[in-house]
CSV table of C-alpha atoms in Angstrom, one decimal:
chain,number,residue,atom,x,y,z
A,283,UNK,CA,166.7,-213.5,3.1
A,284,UNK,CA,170.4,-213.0,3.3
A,285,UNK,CA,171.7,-214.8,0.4
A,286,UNK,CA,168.8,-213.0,-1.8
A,287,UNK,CA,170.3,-210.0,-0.1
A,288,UNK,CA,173.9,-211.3,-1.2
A,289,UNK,CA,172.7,-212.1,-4.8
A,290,UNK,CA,171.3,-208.7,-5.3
A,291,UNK,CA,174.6,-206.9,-4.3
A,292,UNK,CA,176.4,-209.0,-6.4
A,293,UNK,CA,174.6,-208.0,-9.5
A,294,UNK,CA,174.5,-204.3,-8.5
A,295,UNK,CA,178.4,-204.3,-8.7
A,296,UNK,CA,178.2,-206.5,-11.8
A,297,UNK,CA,176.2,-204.0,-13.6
A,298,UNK,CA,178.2,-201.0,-12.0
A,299,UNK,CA,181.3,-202.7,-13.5
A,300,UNK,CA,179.5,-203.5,-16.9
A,301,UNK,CA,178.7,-199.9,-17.1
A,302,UNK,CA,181.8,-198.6,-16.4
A,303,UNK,CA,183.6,-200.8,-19.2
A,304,UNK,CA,180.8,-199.7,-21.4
A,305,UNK,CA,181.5,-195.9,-20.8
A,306,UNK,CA,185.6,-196.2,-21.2
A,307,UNK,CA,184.7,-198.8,-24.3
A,308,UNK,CA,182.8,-196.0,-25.8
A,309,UNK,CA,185.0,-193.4,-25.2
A,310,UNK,CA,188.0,-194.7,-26.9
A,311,UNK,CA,185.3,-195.0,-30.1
A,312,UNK,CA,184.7,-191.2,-29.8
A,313,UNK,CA,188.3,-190.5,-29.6
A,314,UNK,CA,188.8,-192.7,-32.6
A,315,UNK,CA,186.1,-191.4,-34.9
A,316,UNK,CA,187.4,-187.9,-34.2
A,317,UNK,CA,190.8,-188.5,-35.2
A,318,UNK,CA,189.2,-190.0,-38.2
A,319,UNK,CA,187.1,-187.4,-39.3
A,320,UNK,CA,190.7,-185.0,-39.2
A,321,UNK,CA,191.7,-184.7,-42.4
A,322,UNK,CA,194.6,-186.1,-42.9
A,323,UNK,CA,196.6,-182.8,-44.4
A,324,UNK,CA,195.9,-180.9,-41.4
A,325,UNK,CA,197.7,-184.1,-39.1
A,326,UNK,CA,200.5,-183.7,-42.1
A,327,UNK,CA,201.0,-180.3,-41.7
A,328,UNK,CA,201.2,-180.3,-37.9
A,329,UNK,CA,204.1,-182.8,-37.9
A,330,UNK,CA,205.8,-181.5,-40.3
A,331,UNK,CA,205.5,-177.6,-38.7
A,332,UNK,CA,207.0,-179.6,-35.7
A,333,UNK,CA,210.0,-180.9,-37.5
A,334,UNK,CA,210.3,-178.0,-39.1
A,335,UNK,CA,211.2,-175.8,-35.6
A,336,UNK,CA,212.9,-178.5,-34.3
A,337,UNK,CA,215.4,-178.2,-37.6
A,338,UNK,CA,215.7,-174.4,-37.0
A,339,UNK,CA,216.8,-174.6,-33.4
A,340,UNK,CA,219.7,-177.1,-34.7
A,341,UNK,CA,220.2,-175.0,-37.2
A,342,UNK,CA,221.2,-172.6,-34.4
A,343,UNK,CA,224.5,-174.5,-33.7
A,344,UNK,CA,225.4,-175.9,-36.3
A,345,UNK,CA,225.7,-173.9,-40.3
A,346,UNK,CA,226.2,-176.8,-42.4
A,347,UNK,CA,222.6,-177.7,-42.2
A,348,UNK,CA,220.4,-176.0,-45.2
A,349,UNK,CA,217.7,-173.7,-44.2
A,350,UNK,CA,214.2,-175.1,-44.0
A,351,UNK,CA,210.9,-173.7,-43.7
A,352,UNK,CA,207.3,-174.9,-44.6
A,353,UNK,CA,206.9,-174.2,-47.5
A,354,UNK,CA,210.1,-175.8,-49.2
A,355,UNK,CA,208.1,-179.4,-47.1
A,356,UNK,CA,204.7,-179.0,-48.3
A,357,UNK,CA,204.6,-176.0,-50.4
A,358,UNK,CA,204.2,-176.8,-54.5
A,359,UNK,CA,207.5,-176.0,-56.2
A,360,UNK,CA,207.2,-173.3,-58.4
A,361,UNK,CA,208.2,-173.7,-62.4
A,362,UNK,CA,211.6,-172.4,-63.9
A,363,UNK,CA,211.5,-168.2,-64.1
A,364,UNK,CA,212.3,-166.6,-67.8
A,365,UNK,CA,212.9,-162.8,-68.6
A,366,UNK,CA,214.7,-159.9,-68.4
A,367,UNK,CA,216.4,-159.8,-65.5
A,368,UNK,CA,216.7,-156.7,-63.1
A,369,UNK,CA,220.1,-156.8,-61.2
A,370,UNK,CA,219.7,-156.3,-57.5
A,371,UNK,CA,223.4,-157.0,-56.2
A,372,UNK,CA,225.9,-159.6,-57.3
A,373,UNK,CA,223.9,-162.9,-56.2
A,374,UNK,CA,220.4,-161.4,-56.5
A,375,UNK,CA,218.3,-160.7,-59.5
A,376,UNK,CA,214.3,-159.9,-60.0
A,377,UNK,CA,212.2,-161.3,-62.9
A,378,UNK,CA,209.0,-160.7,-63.2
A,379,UNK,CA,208.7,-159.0,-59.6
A,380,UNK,CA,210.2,-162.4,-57.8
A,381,UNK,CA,213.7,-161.6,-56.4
A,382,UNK,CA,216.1,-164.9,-57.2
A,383,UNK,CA,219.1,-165.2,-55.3
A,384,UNK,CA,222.0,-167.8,-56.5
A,385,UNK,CA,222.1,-171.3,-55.6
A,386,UNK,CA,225.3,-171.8,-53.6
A,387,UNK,CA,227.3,-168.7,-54.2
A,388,UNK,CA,227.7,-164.9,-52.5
A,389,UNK,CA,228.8,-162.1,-53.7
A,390,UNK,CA,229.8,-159.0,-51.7
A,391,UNK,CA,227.2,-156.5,-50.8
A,392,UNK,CA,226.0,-153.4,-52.5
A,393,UNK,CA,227.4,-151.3,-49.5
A,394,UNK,CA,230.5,-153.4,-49.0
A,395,UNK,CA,234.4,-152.0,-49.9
A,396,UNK,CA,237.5,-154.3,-50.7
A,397,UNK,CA,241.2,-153.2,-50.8
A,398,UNK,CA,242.9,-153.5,-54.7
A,399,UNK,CA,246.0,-154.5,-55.0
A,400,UNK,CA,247.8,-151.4,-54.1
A,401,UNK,CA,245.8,-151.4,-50.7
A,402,UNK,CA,243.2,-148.6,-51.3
A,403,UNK,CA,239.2,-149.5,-51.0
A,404,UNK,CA,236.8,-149.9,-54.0
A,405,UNK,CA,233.6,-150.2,-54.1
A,406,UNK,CA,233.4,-154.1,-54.7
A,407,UNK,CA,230.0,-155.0,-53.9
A,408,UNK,CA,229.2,-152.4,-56.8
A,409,UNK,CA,231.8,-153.3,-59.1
A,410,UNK,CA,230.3,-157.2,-58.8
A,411,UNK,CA,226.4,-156.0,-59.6
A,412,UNK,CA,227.9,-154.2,-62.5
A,413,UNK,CA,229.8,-156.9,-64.1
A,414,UNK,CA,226.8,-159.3,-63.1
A,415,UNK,CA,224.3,-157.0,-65.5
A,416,UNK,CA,227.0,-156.9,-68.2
A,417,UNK,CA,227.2,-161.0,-68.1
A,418,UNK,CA,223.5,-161.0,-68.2
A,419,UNK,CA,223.3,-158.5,-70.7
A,420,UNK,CA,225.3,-160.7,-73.4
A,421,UNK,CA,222.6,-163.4,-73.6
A,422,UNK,CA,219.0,-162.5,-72.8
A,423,UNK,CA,216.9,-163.8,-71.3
A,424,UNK,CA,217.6,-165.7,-68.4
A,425,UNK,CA,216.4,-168.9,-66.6
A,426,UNK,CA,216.5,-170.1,-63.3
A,427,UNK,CA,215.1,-173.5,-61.8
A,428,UNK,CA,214.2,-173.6,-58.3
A,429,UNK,CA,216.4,-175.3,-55.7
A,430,UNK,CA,214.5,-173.6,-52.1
A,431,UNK,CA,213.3,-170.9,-50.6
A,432,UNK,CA,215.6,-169.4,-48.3
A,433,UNK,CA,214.3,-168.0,-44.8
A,434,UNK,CA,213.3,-164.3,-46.2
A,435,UNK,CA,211.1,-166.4,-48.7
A,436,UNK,CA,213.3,-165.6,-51.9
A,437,UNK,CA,213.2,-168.1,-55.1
A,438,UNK,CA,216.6,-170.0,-54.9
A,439,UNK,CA,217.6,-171.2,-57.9
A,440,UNK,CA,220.1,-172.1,-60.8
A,441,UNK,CA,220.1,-169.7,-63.6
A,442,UNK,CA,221.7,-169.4,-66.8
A,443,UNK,CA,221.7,-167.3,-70.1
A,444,UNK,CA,220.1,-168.2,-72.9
A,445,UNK,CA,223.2,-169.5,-74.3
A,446,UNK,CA,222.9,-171.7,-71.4
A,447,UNK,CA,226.3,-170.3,-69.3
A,448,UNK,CA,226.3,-170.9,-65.7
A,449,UNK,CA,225.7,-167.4,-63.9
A,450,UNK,CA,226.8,-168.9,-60.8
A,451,UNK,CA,229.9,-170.3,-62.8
A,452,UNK,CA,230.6,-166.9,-64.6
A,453,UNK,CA,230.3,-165.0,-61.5
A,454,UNK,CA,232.6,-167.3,-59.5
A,455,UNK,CA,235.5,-168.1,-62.2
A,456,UNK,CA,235.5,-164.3,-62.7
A,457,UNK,CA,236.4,-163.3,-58.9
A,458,UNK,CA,233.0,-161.5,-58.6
A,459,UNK,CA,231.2,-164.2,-56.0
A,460,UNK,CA,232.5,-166.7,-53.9
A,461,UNK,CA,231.6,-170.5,-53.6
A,462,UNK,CA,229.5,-170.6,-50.8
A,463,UNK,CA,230.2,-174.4,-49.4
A,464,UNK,CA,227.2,-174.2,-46.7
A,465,UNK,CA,225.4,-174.2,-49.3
A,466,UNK,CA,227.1,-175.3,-52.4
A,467,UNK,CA,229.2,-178.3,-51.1
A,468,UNK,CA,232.4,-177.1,-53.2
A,469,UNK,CA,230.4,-176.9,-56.2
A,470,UNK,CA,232.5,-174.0,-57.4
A,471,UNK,CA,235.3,-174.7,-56.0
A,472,UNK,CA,237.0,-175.2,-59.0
A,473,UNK,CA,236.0,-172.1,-60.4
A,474,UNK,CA,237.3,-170.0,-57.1
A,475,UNK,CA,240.4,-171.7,-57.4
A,476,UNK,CA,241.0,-170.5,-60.9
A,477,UNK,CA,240.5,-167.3,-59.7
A,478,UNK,CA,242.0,-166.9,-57.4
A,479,UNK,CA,245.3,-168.5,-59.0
A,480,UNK,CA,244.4,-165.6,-61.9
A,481,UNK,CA,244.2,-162.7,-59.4
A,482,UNK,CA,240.8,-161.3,-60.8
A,483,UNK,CA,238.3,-159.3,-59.3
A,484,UNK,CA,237.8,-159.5,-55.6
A,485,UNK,CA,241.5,-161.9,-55.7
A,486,UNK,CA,242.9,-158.8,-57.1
A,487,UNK,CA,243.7,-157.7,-53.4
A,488,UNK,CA,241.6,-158.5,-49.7
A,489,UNK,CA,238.9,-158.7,-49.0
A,490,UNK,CA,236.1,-160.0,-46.1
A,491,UNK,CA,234.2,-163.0,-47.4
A,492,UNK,CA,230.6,-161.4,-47.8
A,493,UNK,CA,228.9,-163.6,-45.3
A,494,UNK,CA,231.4,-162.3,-42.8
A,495,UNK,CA,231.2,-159.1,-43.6
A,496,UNK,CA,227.3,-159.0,-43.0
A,497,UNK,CA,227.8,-160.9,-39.9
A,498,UNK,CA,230.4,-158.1,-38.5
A,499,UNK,CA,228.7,-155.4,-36.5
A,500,UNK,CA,229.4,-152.0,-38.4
A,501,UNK,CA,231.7,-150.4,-35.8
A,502,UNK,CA,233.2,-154.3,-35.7
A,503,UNK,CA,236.6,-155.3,-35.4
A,504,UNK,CA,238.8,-154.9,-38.2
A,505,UNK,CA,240.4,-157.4,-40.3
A,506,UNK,CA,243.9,-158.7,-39.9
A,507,UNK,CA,246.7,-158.0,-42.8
A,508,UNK,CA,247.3,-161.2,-45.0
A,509,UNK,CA,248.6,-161.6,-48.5
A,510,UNK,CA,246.2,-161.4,-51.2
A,511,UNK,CA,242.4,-163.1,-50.1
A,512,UNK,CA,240.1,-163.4,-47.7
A,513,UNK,CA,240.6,-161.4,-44.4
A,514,UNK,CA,239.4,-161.7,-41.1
A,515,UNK,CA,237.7,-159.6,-39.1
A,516,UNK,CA,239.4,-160.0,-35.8
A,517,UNK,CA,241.1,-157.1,-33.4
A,518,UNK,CA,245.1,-156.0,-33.8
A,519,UNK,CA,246.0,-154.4,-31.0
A,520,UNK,CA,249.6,-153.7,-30.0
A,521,UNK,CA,250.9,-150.9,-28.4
A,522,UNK,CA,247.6,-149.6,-27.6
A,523,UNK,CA,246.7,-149.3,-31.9
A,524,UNK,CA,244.1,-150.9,-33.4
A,525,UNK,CA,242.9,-151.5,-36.9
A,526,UNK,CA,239.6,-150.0,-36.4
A,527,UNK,CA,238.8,-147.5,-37.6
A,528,UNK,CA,241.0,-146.6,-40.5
A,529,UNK,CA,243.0,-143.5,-40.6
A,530,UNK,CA,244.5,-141.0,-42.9
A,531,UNK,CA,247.8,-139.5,-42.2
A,532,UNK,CA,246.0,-136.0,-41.0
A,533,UNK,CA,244.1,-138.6,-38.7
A,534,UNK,CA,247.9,-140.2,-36.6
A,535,UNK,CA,250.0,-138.4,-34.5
A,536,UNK,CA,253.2,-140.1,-34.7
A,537,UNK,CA,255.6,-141.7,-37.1
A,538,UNK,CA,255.5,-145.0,-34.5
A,539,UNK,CA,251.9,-145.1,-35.0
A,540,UNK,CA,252.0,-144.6,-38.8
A,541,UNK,CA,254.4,-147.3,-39.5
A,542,UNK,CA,252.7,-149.8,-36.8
A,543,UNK,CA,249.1,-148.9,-39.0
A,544,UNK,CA,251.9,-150.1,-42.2
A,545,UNK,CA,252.6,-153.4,-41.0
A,546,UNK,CA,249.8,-154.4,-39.1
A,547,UNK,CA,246.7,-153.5,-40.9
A,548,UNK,CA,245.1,-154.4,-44.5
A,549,UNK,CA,244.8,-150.8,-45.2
A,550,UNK,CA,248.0,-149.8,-44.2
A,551,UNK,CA,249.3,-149.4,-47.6
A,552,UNK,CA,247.3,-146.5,-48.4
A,553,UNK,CA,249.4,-144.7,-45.8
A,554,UNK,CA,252.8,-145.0,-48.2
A,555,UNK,CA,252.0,-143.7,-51.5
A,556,UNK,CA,255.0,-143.7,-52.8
A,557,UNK,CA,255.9,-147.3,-51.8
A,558,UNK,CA,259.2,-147.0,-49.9
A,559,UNK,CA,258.1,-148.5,-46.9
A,560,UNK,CA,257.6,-145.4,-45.0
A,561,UNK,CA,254.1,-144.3,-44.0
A,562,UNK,CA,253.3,-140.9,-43.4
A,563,UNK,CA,256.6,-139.2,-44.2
A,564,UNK,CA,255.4,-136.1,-43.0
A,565,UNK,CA,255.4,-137.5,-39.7
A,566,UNK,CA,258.6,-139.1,-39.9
């Protein structure tokens, strides 16, 4: 009576066991035909969505990496633009309601002043839409082929006349844009060069490269005085004067201060108009 006893336990664990391997066998099927039945765009799309925001957070700290989003991984790339071009600002056009900014160069913005040679601020942002309409103007229509789409969803592209010129080349050899090398890896570099050896447009005097400009608070710091190109925005202060803001001579209150703003500061010049090396001679 015991060993039947025995026998009989050992077959209830048996079949317990069997059961059990049964229900984790047929579990692993389930979880198998349901990733098969996911199509496999939507798996696709999820990994790439994940690579995507881990390449903006590096992005973060470091600017030589390109911007990325979706759409530039999975998203159809569009066919070359061609029309009549609307000038929105030195690096930005719109055909056929799509705005286009320039591969790999940057112009200054519409609300964005440089100093001319003599020292005094111009309007260079507009002066560089203007001479942008004028190139595009000569030679209609244009075409641009897509490169990206940059994080505010705009067409990037590489456009030229229909004499086939460069825009990004004309605007770049003519002082009116700057190579961008974030972007453009020294594409134009040879154009900027030229320019800037020629003194034309914004190498004419100083002036903040654009993409500092934009990222300098409005009430900012001003930028240091150097000889003709790029400035930077950083403080001067020395004797208790700073560059920020910029004064007229009704604005200082001493002939110290005057000559301190004529040595220290881009727009000091503006201060002697008659260029002896005096500022303010009322004052002094």
């Amino acid at each position: 009576m015991l060993l039947l006893e025995g026998r009989g336990l050992d077959r209830s664990r048996h079949d317990n066991r069997s059961e059990q391997w049964r229900k984790r066998t047929g579990a692993k099927r389930s979880r198998a035909l349901h990733w098969a039945s996911v199509p496999r765009r939507l798996i696709f799309v999820t990994v790439a969505t994940a690579g995507v925001l881990a390449a903006q957070t590096a992005m973060q700290h470091s600017d030589s990496l390109p911007e990325l989003n979706l759409s530039n991984l999975i998203g159809p790339k569009p066919q070359p633009i061609t029309g009549i071009a609307s000038v929105i600002d030195g690096d930005t056009i719109e055909i056929h309601g799509q705005r286009i900014r320039f591969n790999g160069i940057d112009a200054p913005e519409s609300k964005q002043y440089c100093d001319d040679a003599k020292g005094f601020e111009y309007p260079c942002g507009r002066h560089s839409a203007e001479a942008l309409e004028g190139f595009l103007a000569a030679s209609r229509p244009v075409q641009c082929t897509f490169v990206t789409w940059d994080r505010y969803h705009r067409f990037v592209g590489d456009c030229r006349r229909a004499d086939g010129a460069s825009v990004a080349e004309w605007m770049v050899d003519h002082g009116q844009a700057l190579d961008w090398p974030r972007y453009s890896h020294g594409a134009y570099a040879a154009q900027q060069a030229k320019a800037q050896a020629a003194q034309v447009g914004m190498w004419v005097g100083r002036f903040e490269a654009p993409w500092d400009w934009r990222a300098s608070p409005p009430d900012g710091a001003a930028p240091s005085s150097q000889p003709l190109g790029i400035m930077s925005r950083k403080l001067i202060a020395q004797s208790g004067y700073l560059c920020e803001p910029r004064r007229t001579c009704k604005q200082i209150s001493s002939c110290d201060e005057a000559q301190w703003y004529l040595q220290n500061c881009s727009w000091g010049g503006k201060l002697d108009r008659d260029g002896d090396g005096v500022a303010c001679e009322t004052l002094c």
